[in-house]
Short mmCIF file of C-alpha atoms and ligand atoms in Angstrom, two decimals:
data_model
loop_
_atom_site.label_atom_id
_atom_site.label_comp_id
_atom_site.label_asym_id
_atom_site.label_seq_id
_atom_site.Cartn_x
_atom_site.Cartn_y
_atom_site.Cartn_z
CA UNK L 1 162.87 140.23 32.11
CA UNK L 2 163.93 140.54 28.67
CA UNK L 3 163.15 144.29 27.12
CA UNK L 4 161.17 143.16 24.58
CA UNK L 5 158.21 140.40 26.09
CA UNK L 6 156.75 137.66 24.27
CA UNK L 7 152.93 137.69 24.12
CA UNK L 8 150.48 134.86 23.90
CA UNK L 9 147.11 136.08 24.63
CA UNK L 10 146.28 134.76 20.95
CA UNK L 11 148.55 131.26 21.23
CA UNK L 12 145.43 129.15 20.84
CA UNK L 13 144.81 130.92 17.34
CA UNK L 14 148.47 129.39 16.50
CA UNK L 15 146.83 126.14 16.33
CA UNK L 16 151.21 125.00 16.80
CA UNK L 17 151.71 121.73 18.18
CA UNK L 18 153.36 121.59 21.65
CA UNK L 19 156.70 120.24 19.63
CA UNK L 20 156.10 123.68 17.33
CA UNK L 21 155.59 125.96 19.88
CA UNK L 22 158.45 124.67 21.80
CA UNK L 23 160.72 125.28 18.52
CA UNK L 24 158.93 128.91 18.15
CA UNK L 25 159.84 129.37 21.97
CA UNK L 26 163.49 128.55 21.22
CA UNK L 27 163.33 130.75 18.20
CA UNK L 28 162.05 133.95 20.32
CA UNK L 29 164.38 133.16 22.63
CA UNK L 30 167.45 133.06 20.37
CA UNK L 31 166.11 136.87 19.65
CA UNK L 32 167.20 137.23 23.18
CA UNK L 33 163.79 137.49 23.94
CA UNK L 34 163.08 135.25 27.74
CA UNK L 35 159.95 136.54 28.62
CA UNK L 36 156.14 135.42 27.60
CA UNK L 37 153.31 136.89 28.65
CA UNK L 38 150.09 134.80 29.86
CA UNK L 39 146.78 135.54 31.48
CA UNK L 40 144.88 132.77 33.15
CA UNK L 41 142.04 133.32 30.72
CA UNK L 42 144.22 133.30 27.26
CA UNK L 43 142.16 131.22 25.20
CA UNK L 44 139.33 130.77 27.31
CA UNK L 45 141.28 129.19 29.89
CA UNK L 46 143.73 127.30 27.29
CA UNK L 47 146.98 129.19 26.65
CA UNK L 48 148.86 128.75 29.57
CA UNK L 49 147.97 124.58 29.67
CA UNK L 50 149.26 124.83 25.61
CA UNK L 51 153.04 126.80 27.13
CA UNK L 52 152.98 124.34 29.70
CA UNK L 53 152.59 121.40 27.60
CA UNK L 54 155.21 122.71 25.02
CA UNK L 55 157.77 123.37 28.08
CA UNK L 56 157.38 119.89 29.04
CA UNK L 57 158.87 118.51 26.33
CA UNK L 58 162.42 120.13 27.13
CA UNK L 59 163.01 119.96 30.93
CA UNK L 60 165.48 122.57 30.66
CA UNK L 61 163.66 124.77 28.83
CA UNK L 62 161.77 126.66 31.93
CA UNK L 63 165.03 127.28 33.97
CA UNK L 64 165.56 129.71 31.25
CA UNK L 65 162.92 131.78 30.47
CA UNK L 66 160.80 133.92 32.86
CA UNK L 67 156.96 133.75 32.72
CA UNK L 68 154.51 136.49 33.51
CA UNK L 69 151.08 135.50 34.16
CA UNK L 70 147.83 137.52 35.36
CA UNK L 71 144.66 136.31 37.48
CA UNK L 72 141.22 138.19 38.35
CA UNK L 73 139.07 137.71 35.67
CA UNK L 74 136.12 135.42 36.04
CA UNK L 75 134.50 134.81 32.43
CA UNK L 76 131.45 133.32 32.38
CA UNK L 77 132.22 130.01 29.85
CA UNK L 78 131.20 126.82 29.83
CA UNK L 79 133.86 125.91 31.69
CA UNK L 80 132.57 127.43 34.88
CA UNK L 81 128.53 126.89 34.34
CA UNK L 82 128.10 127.99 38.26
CA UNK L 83 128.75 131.51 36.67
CA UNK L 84 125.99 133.66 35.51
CA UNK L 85 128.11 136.52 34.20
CA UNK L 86 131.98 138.32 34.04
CA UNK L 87 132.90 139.42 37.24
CA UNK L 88 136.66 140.05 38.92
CA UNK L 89 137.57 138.77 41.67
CA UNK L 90 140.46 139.69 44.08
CA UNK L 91 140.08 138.05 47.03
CA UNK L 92 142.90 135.84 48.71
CA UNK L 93 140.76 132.54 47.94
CA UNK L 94 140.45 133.69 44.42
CA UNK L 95 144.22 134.89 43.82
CA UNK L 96 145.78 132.02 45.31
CA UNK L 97 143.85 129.20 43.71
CA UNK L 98 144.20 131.11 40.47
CA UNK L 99 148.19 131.56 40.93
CA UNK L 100 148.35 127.33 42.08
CA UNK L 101 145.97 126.83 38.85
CA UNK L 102 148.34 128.78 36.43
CA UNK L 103 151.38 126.70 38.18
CA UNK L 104 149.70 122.71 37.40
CA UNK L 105 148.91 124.27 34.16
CA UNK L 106 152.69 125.78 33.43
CA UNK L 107 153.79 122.33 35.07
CA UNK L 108 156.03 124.64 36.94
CA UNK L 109 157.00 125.43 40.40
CA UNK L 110 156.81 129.18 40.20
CA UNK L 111 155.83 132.49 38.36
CA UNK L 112 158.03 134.99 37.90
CA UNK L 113 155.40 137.71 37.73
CA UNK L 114 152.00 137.82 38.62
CA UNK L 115 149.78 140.55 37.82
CA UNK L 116 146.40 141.29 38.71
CA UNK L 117 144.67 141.97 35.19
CA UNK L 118 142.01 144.57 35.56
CA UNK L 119 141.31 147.13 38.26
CA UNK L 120 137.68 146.34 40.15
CA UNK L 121 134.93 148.52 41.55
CA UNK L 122 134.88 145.87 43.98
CA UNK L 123 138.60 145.88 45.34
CA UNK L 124 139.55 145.39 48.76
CA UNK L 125 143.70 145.52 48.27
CA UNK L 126 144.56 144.27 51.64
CA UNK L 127 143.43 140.88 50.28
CA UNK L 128 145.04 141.48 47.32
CA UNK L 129 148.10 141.96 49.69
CA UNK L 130 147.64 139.15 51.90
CA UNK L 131 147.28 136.70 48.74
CA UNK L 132 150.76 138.21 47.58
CA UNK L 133 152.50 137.81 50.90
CA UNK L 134 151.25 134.50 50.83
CA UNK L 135 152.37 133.32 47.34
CA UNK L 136 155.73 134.91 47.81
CA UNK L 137 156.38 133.17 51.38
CA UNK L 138 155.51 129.70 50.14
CA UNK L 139 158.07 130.56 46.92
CA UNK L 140 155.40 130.15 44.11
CA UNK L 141 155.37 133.46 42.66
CA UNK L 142 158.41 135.42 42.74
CA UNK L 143 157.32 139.32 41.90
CA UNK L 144 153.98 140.93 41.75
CA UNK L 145 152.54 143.61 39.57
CA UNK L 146 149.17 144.98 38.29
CA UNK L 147 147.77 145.80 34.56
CA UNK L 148 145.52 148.51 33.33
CA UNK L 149 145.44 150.53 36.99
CA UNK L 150 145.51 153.98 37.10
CA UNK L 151 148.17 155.90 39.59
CA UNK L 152 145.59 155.99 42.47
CA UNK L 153 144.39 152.55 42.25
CA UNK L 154 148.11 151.22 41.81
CA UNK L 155 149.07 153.68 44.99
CA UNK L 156 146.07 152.05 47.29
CA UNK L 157 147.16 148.15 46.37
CA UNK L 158 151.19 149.41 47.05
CA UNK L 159 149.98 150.95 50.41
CA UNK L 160 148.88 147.11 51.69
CA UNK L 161 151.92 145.15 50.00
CA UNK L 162 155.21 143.94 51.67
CA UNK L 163 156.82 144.72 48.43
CA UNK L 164 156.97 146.82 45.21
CA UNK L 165 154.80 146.19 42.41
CA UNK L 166 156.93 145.52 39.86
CA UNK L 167 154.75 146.77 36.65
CA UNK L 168 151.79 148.08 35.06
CA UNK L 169 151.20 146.68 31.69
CA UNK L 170 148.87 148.70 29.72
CA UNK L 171 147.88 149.47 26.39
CA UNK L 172 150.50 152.05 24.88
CA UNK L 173 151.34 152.37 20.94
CA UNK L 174 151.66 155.05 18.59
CA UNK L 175 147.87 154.52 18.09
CA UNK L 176 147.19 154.48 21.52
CA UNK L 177 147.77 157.50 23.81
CA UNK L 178 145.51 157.15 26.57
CA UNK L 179 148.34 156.47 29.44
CA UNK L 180 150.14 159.84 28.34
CA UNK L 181 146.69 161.77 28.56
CA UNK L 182 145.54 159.97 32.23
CA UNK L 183 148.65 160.66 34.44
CA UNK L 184 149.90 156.88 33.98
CA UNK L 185 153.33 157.55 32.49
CA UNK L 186 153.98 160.46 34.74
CA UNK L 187 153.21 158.37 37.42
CA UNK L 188 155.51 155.78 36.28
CA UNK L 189 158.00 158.49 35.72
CA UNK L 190 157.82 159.58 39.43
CA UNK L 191 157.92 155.91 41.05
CA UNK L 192 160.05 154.81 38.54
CA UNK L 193 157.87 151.90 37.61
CA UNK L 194 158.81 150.53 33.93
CA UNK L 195 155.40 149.71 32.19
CA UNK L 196 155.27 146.59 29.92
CA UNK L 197 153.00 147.86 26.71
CA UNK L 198 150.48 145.35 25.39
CA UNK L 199 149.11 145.81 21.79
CA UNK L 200 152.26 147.31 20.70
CA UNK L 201 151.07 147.40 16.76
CA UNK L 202 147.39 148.08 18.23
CA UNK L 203 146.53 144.51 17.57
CA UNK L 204 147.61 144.76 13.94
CA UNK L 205 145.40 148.12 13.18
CA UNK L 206 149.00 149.95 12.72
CA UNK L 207 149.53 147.99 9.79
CA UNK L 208 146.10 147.75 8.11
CA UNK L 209 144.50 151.14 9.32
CA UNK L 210 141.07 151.56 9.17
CA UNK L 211 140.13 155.31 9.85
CA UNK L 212 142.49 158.59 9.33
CA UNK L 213 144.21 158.27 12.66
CA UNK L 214 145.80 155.13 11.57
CA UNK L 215 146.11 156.24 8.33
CA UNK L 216 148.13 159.24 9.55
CA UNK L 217 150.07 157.37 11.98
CA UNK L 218 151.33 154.78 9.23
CA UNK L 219 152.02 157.29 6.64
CA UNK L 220 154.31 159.55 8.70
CA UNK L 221 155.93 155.98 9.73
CA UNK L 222 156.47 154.45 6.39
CA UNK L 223 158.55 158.32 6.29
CA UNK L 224 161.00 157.86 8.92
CA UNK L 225 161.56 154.83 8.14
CA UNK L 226 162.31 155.52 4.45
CA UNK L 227 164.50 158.31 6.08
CA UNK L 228 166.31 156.19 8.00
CA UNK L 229 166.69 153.16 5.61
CA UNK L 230 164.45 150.55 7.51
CA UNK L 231 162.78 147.72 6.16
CA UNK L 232 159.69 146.94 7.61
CA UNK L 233 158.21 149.77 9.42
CA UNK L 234 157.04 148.01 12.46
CA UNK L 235 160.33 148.83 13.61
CA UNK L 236 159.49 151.92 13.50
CA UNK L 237 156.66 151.46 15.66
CA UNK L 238 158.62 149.08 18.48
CA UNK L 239 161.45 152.01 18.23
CA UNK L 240 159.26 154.54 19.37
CA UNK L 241 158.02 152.41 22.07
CA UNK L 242 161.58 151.83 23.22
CA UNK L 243 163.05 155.24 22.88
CA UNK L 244 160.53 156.73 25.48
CA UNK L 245 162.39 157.90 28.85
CA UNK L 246 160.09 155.33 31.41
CA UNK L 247 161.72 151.88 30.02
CA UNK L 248 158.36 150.83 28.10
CA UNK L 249 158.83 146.60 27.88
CA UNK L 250 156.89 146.11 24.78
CA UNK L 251 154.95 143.16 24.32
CA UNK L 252 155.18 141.62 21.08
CA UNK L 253 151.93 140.09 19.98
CA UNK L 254 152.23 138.39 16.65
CA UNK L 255 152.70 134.07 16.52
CA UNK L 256 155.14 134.76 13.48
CA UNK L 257 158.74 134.60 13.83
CA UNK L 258 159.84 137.10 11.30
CA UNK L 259 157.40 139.75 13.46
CA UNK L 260 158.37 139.31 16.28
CA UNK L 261 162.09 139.80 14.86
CA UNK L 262 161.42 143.20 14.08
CA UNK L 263 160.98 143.45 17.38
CA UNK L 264 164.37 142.42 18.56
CA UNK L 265 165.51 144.73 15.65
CA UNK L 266 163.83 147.71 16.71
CA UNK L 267 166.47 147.28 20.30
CA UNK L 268 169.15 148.83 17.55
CA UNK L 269 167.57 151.96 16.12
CA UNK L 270 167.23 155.35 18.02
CA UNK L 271 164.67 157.22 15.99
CA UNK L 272 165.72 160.21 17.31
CA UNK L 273 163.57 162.77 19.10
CA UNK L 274 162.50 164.46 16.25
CA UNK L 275 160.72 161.82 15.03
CA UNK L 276 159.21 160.38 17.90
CA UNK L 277 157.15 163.92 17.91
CA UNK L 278 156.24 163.42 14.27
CA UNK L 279 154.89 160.38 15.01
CA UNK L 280 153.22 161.21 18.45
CA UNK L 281 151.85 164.27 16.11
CA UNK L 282 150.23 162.23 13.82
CA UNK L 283 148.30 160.43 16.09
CA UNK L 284 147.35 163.47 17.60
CA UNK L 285 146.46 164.78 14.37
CA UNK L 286 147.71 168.48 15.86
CA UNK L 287 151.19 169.97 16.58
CA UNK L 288 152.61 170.57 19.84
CA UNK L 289 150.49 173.87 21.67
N1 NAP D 1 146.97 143.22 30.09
C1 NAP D 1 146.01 143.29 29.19
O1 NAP D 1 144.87 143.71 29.48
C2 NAP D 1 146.32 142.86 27.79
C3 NAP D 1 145.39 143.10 26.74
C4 NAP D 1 145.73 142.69 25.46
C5 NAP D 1 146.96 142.08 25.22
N2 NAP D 1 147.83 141.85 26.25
C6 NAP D 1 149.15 141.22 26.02
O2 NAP D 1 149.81 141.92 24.99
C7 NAP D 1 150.20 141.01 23.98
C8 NAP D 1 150.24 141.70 22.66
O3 NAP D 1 148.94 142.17 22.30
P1 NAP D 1 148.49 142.10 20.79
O4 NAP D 1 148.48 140.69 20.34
O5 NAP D 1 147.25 142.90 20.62
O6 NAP D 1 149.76 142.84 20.14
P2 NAP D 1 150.09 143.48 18.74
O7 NAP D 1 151.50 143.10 18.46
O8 NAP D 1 149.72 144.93 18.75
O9 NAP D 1 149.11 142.76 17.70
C9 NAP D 1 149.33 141.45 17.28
C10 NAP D 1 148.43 141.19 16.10
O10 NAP D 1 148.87 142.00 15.00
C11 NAP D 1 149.09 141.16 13.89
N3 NAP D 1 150.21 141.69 13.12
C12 NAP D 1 151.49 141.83 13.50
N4 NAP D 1 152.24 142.35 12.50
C13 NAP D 1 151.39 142.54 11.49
C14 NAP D 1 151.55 143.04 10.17
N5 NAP D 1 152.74 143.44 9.72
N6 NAP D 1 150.47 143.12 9.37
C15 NAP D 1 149.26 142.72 9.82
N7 NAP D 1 149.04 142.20 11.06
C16 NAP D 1 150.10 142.13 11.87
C17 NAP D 1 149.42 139.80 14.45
O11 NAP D 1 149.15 138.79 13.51
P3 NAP D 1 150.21 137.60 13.22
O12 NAP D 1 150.20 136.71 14.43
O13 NAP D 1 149.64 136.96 12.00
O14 NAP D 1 151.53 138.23 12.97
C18 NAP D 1 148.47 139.76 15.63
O15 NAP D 1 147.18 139.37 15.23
C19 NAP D 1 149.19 139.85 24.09
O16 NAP D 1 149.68 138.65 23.54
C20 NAP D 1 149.04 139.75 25.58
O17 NAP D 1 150.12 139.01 26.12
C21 NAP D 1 147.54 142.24 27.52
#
């Protein structure tokens, strides 16, 4: 997997052609970004078909990109009218026809990465497991992972699996804390697990803050990155991402070239400790005890 991940939870908003999207992919990917990150549900059920689609047009296009893609959630659309509300669902029928759903829709023959989206108060991982095993035997999906788990719930599905989960993606950004607070990175840390970070810019808020938090976090950003002589201080943001010890894989989110090129950028600037506790600080809204 590239370092920096391509997402396209909001593709659909795009509203790019396949032949567009294809030239966008080839953009991101002359960034030396190969990676894109789906979830069966993207766009009520339509992001992966619109990749797909876009792939299609360039046979040799899929040979050289990796795609991650999640399954477990069950929303309760108009597509499925047999459903009467959101539930998740992790059992072996579910995870398997979800996985062989993803692949007719990527018009692919496998997925690099499959995670399961969102932990369940209904989880039974040895089905979980079994599902795996039986995806990676028949060659369909080639590494397995998990996103928004917490250390025990990642330990019980690992317990059950032939293999290593590869990932958790969660939510980490300068705006967003939570996985330094709840034992997550630690975790990571310890089992040496690199965590891909989804809403990087906190979906945009880093930018256009809207209470003193963000305002905090942007002005002490907009600093360092003054200091430092960067234009466009979403680098600054990606940087920080990237300079943390546990290998964080951000996930870009934006549908805009020039964005996600920041991105890319940020893989050449060390912000230096220093700053990564001014920032961390800010969001904080304390000092160190
Ligand atoms: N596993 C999970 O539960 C989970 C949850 C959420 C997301 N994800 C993954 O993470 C990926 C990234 O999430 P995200 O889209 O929230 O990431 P993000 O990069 O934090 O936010 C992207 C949003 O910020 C906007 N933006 C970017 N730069 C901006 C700027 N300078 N000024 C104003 N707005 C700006 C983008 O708009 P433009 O497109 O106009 O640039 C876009 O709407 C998703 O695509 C998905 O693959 C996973």
């Amino acid at each position: 997997m590239s370092r920096i991940v391509h997402g396209h939870w909001r593709l659909a908003e795009w509203k790019l052609s396949a032949q567009e999207l294809l030239k966008l992919t080839g953009q991101v990917m002359e960034l030396g970004v190969d990676t894109f990150d789906h979830a069966d549900i993207y766009g009520h059920y339509s992001c992966e078909k619109l990749f797909g689609d876009a792939l299609a047009l360039d046979p040799g296009m899929r040979g050289r990109l990796k795609i991650v893609t999640k399954c477990g959630i069950k929303l309760a659309t108009e597509k499925f009218p047999d459903r009467k509300l959101k539930t998740y669902d992790y059992s072996y029928d579910h995870i398997v026809a979800s996985a062989e759903q993803s692949l007719r829709n990527f018009h692919t023959d496998r997925i690099d990465l499959l995670l399961l989206h969102r932990p369940s108060p209904f989880f039974a991982p040895q089905e979980a497991a079994k599902a795996f095993s039986h995806l990676k035997k028949s060659g369909k999906v080639l590494h397995f992972g998990v996103s928004n788990f917490t250390p025990v719930q990642f330990e019980a599905l690992s317990k059950y699996c032939e293999e290593p989960l590869r990932t958790n993606q969660v939510e980490i950004s300068p705006y967003c804390l939570e996985h330094f607070d709840n034992g997550n990175i630690d975790f990571f840390m310890k089992e040496k697990i690199e965590p891909m970070a989804w809403s990087p810019l906190a979906g945009g808020r880093l930018l256009n803050p809207t209470d003193d938090k963000g305002h905090r976090i942007l002005g002490v950003m907009k600093e360092v990155a003054a200091e430092m002589n960067i234009d466009g201080v979403e680098k600054i943001a990606y940087a920080w991402l990237l300079k943390h010890p546990a290998g964080i894989f951000p996930i870009v989110g934006s549908g805009k070239i020039d964005r996600i090129r920041y991105a890319a950028d940020a893989l050449g600037i060390d912000i230096g400790e220093e700053n990564w506790f001014r920032i961390y600080n800010a969001s904080k809204g304390r000092e160190l005890p």
